[in-house]
């Protein structure tokens, strides 16, 4: 029964049909609850009721059967017609199809059997279409009727109906991808389509970019059209150069096609040229509209209805070359491809002691080259925004390469952007660099031009998430726009989605090339994202300037201890390498403390050299060794203090997770008791769980996300191939749901279970109904594979296996369920490029922090000609978490962070990523696949 209806009314036009109908329904369990009566107008009626099974997802059904001799009988459909297409039907749940068929044969009732067996033969979907004596359609099935599938209210707050009331006239939005393809464009299209549909909009894909506007390649998209888009690189709706669109006539044709399709809003994902073209199109829209009306190509009504065009821009560019945003869609994935290639090249370079010059994309932007240089430990990088300052840059290149060889390196890697120039604007080409290294240093040098491999492959987790959350904002921007609103561009700033003027961003982007053209390289660097200059300085300080030019005075040099604490995490080794080399460049002595705090207690300490950490950037795990021992809990603090004084450690860099955070708290609290603990202590957060307070991101969390997403892609493929299968995937994260939420968004999970929400039986029932609704909506032979992510600690009762068994049982044979526990593969093999870059920046800043907090004590001792004191800094501000807040590096005292930390559950009280949580369910279609929701949205679309 549809909610809100008390009973069904059937009318029989003859006494025979009346009696046959009663007999028919009684044969299938209906009871006569009110006997036939004979009202005054010579009609009679009976009430029949079927009581639902309380253990099944069914409802009570009550039929009021009326005999009316003047009624017109319903015509009987032909046997050749599909009775499943009839406008209305009564669905009755059964499990024994043979018994039902036998009963129908006894009654002499005809039926159409649409039952389907699974490919494995493990279950069968029963669908038997029957005509009762009045020619009403009855469906006998082993799946429940739609109305009870979801708890989404049909009316009132939170209902689809309520949302539809606020939609007004249905907004028709076009989405197109233009310019060079970028990984993540498909994720954009998917999010625009699904979020737009959830908001009551109709979404149209414009195929082949602007050429599709001119050629009318405009197609309405539905929910299923974008299945699988998240994991696909490139753009499935195509992109192409379009010379006709650059002409007035071409744009006139494009305007006509949009108006005829009813589209008056465009979301454009592309580079600065594509976005500029879109804004020009909008500025001309009024004139194009008038010209089309004047020439009779559109009607007056169409002209009035589509007087304005809304444009919203998304930046899809692997170069990360757009101003007003910290990162562009596709750039991080492209960086992944470069790092994979350079990591592979490094092994053959090491084997043969060769030099390699690797050319990467970036005509006017050196972000890819610089980021790749940091992430792979390249010896030299050439970028257009910051050319070498020397007149003869070849001497500098040869000096650096030769010096690194003298230090013990067997390979030389140089990364050059395709637009690299010297300070006089002369191009620097890969072949020129090769000849210089070969001729002047005698190195066996090869050139590798990566070309379009940088654009290819499945998007990284970062780009999937970025594209999704920005596209959601783009749809909202369309719905909130007015004719007076300037065209917005959706960007990213300080880890938040932004909405700013499109043409201002384009203007600033063009200004970079103009600044380079007039040799104003300082201005060109300013116009890049805020991290760009910091990363450039960090790269130079740790790689290029190892020539004694950065040495501190003798009396300010430190002995720096480096220790790993907690579980292994991608980026630990990269941070250690940076700390060692930058410390050496500053004149400090770095010491590696092996095997965590127990190793320190045993005195397992070794001075590290420049070559000791060579190649550590791309190594996963922990080369120093790590464990979870915490000072004061499982290791004696007194012994640690003794060893620190024995080795004269004057600053301590701790790289690790929540155990490391607890360690710093305990060490700081023991300073009054142990003088040797009065040294600056910096914690660089490194844990896959991303649960250390004082930072937005911990080292290793991005590596873990990519490992999870890659695994989920393979699992989804298996589930899709098996048809109608759900996998419950268990992920790590401790008591933090970060990995489950972000990986769920990046992998297209149907839902997630996280500690912040918990899980109970009613939630599992709701999720079972959601899955059933999705599978019922699927075509029987093209069912989608689906996954659910479960955090490892969400519940002791509802384990991964228990949840799988419950869903399998509650699925009523609509779908099967399996489990996958990812375990320690989430720590990854090699750290992701983002983790390597973050590691480099945070480690370099930690050494700067040590210098700042020891300079006063060291200077006083030097001025007074006294020995260096044991106690260099006792301030609480000298024991910190060195983390990332947006794009800025911050130093937050652990003493202050305790107040904002849930120490029991080992995580910060505030979780910035929780704003992404609702999108996981929304983009999986939760609540949108009941007939009520579909009918409501359909009604809204007709307004």
mmCIF file of N, CA, C and O in Angstrom, residues 763-800:
data_model
loop_
_atom_site.group_PDB
_atom_site.id
_atom_site.type_symbol
_atom_site.label_atom_id
_atom_site.label_comp_id
_atom_site.label_asym_id
_atom_site.label_seq_id
_atom_site.Cartn_x
_atom_site.Cartn_y
_atom_site.Cartn_z
ATOM 1 N N UNK A 763 19.965 1.529 11.757
ATOM 2 C CA UNK A 763 20.791 2.082 10.673
ATOM 3 C C UNK A 763 21.048 1.018 9.617
ATOM 4 O O UNK A 763 20.971 1.281 8.408
ATOM 5 N N UNK A 764 21.323 -0.183 10.040
ATOM 6 C CA UNK A 764 21.571 -1.264 9.092
ATOM 7 C C UNK A 764 20.312 -1.602 8.295
ATOM 8 O O UNK A 764 20.382 -1.895 7.095
ATOM 9 N N UNK A 765 19.155 -1.549 8.949
ATOM 10 C CA UNK A 765 17.899 -1.784 8.229
ATOM 11 C C UNK A 765 17.675 -0.705 7.180
ATOM 12 O O UNK A 765 17.264 -0.988 6.053
ATOM 13 N N UNK A 766 17.946 0.529 7.564
ATOM 14 C CA UNK A 766 17.809 1.635 6.616
ATOM 15 C C UNK A 766 18.737 1.459 5.426
ATOM 16 O O UNK A 766 18.351 1.665 4.268
ATOM 17 N N UNK A 767 19.983 1.055 5.711
ATOM 18 C CA UNK A 767 20.945 0.870 4.624
ATOM 19 C C UNK A 767 20.557 -0.293 3.729
ATOM 20 O O UNK A 767 20.778 -0.259 2.510
ATOM 21 N N UNK A 768 19.986 -1.332 4.326
ATOM 22 C CA UNK A 768 19.518 -2.463 3.522
ATOM 23 C C UNK A 768 18.424 -2.007 2.567
ATOM 24 O O UNK A 768 18.413 -2.384 1.381
ATOM 25 N N UNK A 769 17.523 -1.191 3.055
ATOM 26 C CA UNK A 769 16.440 -0.686 2.208
ATOM 27 C C UNK A 769 16.982 0.212 1.096
ATOM 28 O O UNK A 769 16.516 0.173 -0.042
ATOM 29 N N UNK A 770 17.960 1.022 1.462
ATOM 30 C CA UNK A 770 18.599 1.877 0.448
ATOM 31 C C UNK A 770 19.208 1.029 -0.664
ATOM 32 O O UNK A 770 19.013 1.300 -1.856
ATOM 33 N N UNK A 771 19.946 -0.013 -0.287
ATOM 34 C CA UNK A 771 20.560 -0.884 -1.286
ATOM 35 C C UNK A 771 19.506 -1.592 -2.130
ATOM 36 O O UNK A 771 19.649 -1.732 -3.350
ATOM 37 N N UNK A 772 18.435 -2.021 -1.491
ATOM 38 C CA UNK A 772 17.364 -2.693 -2.233
ATOM 39 C C UNK A 772 16.732 -1.753 -3.245
ATOM 40 O O UNK A 772 16.431 -2.136 -4.386
ATOM 41 N N UNK A 773 16.531 -0.520 -2.831
ATOM 42 C CA UNK A 773 15.963 0.464 -3.760
ATOM 43 C C UNK A 773 16.870 0.651 -4.970
ATOM 44 O O UNK A 773 16.411 0.723 -6.113
ATOM 45 N N UNK A 774 18.194 0.702 -4.715
ATOM 46 C CA UNK A 774 19.144 0.875 -5.811
ATOM 47 C C UNK A 774 19.133 -0.335 -6.741
ATOM 48 O O UNK A 774 19.112 -0.188 -7.973
ATOM 49 N N UNK A 775 19.141 -1.534 -6.172
ATOM 50 C CA UNK A 775 19.185 -2.735 -7.006
ATOM 51 C C UNK A 775 17.870 -2.965 -7.748
ATOM 52 O O UNK A 775 17.865 -3.496 -8.853
ATOM 53 N N UNK A 776 16.752 -2.581 -7.148
ATOM 54 C CA UNK A 776 15.482 -2.688 -7.867
ATOM 55 C C UNK A 776 15.446 -1.749 -9.058
ATOM 56 O O UNK A 776 14.826 -2.038 -10.085
ATOM 57 N N UNK A 777 16.118 -0.613 -8.903
ATOM 58 C CA UNK A 777 16.135 0.349 -9.999
ATOM 59 C C UNK A 777 17.095 -0.071 -11.106
ATOM 60 O O UNK A 777 16.990 0.400 -12.232
ATOM 61 N N UNK A 778 18.042 -0.940 -10.783
ATOM 62 C CA UNK A 778 19.002 -1.413 -11.787
ATOM 63 C C UNK A 778 18.315 -2.294 -12.824
ATOM 64 O O UNK A 778 17.349 -2.996 -12.521
ATOM 65 N N UNK A 779 18.854 -2.251 -14.025
ATOM 66 C CA UNK A 779 18.471 -3.259 -15.009
ATOM 67 C C UNK A 779 19.016 -4.594 -14.520
ATOM 68 O O UNK A 779 20.120 -4.686 -13.981
ATOM 69 N N UNK A 780 18.231 -5.653 -14.699
ATOM 70 C CA UNK A 780 18.592 -6.950 -14.128
ATOM 71 C C UNK A 780 19.935 -7.458 -14.625
ATOM 72 O O UNK A 780 20.674 -8.114 -13.897
ATOM 73 N N UNK A 781 20.278 -7.153 -15.866
ATOM 74 C CA UNK A 781 21.516 -7.693 -16.430
ATOM 75 C C UNK A 781 22.650 -6.673 -16.433
ATOM 76 O O UNK A 781 23.715 -6.927 -16.971
ATOM 77 N N UNK A 782 22.440 -5.507 -15.812
ATOM 78 C CA UNK A 782 23.487 -4.485 -15.776
ATOM 79 C C UNK A 782 23.595 -3.869 -14.385
ATOM 80 O O UNK A 782 23.727 -2.668 -14.236
ATOM 81 N N UNK A 783 23.510 -4.708 -13.395
ATOM 82 C CA UNK A 783 23.511 -4.211 -12.035
ATOM 83 C C UNK A 783 24.893 -3.709 -11.640
ATOM 84 O O UNK A 783 25.916 -4.258 -12.042
ATOM 85 N N UNK A 784 24.895 -2.679 -10.825
ATOM 86 C CA UNK A 784 26.140 -2.044 -10.417
ATOM 87 C C UNK A 784 26.734 -2.735 -9.194
ATOM 88 O O UNK A 784 26.010 -3.143 -8.282
ATOM 89 N N UNK A 785 28.073 -2.867 -9.162
ATOM 90 C CA UNK A 785 28.740 -3.330 -7.955
ATOM 91 C C UNK A 785 28.836 -2.187 -6.964
ATOM 92 O O UNK A 785 29.044 -1.039 -7.356
ATOM 93 N N UNK A 786 28.654 -2.470 -5.695
ATOM 94 C CA UNK A 786 28.622 -1.390 -4.704
ATOM 95 C C UNK A 786 29.480 -1.756 -3.502
ATOM 96 O O UNK A 786 29.688 -2.924 -3.185
ATOM 97 N N UNK A 787 29.967 -0.723 -2.821
ATOM 98 C CA UNK A 787 30.784 -0.925 -1.626
ATOM 99 C C UNK A 787 30.273 -0.060 -0.486
ATOM 100 O O UNK A 787 29.660 0.996 -0.706
ATOM 101 N N UNK A 788 30.515 -0.520 0.716
ATOM 102 C CA UNK A 788 30.261 0.243 1.934
ATOM 103 C C UNK A 788 31.561 0.226 2.732
ATOM 104 O O UNK A 788 32.182 -0.827 2.887
ATOM 105 N N UNK A 789 32.000 1.380 3.213
ATOM 106 C CA UNK A 789 33.224 1.445 3.994
ATOM 107 C C UNK A 789 32.896 1.443 5.487
ATOM 108 O O UNK A 789 32.026 2.196 5.940
ATOM 109 N N UNK A 790 33.596 0.614 6.213
ATOM 110 C CA UNK A 790 33.402 0.534 7.660
ATOM 111 C C UNK A 790 34.720 0.818 8.364
ATOM 112 O O UNK A 790 35.719 0.146 8.127
ATOM 113 N N UNK A 791 34.708 1.817 9.252
ATOM 114 C CA UNK A 791 35.879 2.078 10.075
ATOM 115 C C UNK A 791 36.106 0.901 11.024
ATOM 116 O O UNK A 791 35.160 0.310 11.546
ATOM 117 N N UNK A 792 37.354 0.565 11.259
ATOM 118 C CA UNK A 792 37.713 -0.634 12.023
ATOM 119 C C UNK A 792 37.201 -0.637 13.458
ATOM 120 O O UNK A 792 37.017 -1.699 14.064
ATOM 121 N N UNK A 793 36.947 0.550 14.045
ATOM 122 C CA UNK A 793 36.557 0.605 15.458
ATOM 123 C C UNK A 793 35.130 1.089 15.661
ATOM 124 O O UNK A 793 34.756 1.425 16.785
ATOM 125 N N UNK A 794 34.332 1.138 14.619
ATOM 126 C CA UNK A 794 33.003 1.744 14.740
ATOM 127 C C UNK A 794 32.112 0.994 15.723
ATOM 128 O O UNK A 794 31.271 1.592 16.397
ATOM 129 N N UNK A 795 32.272 -0.318 15.841
ATOM 130 C CA UNK A 795 31.431 -1.092 16.755
ATOM 131 C C UNK A 795 32.074 -2.436 17.041
ATOM 132 O O UNK A 795 32.604 -3.089 16.141
ATOM 133 N N UNK A 796 32.011 -2.853 18.328
ATOM 134 C CA UNK A 796 32.492 -4.178 18.684
ATOM 135 C C UNK A 796 31.455 -5.246 18.364
ATOM 136 O O UNK A 796 31.790 -6.406 18.138
ATOM 137 N N UNK A 797 30.183 -4.827 18.342
ATOM 138 C CA UNK A 797 29.093 -5.767 18.059
ATOM 139 C C UNK A 797 28.911 -5.976 16.570
ATOM 140 O O UNK A 797 28.894 -7.106 16.071
ATOM 141 N N UNK A 798 28.784 -4.865 15.859
ATOM 142 C CA UNK A 798 28.532 -4.945 14.420
ATOM 143 C C UNK A 798 29.862 -4.940 13.674
ATOM 144 O O UNK A 798 30.320 -3.922 13.156
ATOM 145 N N UNK A 799 30.493 -6.090 13.681
ATOM 146 C CA UNK A 799 31.760 -6.260 12.990
ATOM 147 C C UNK A 799 31.526 -6.263 11.475
ATOM 148 O O UNK A 799 30.386 -6.290 11.005
ATOM 149 N N UNK A 800 32.606 -6.266 10.735
ATOM 150 C CA UNK A 800 32.497 -6.287 9.277
ATOM 151 C C UNK A 800 31.733 -7.519 8.809
ATOM 152 O O UNK A 800 30.854 -7.430 7.938
#
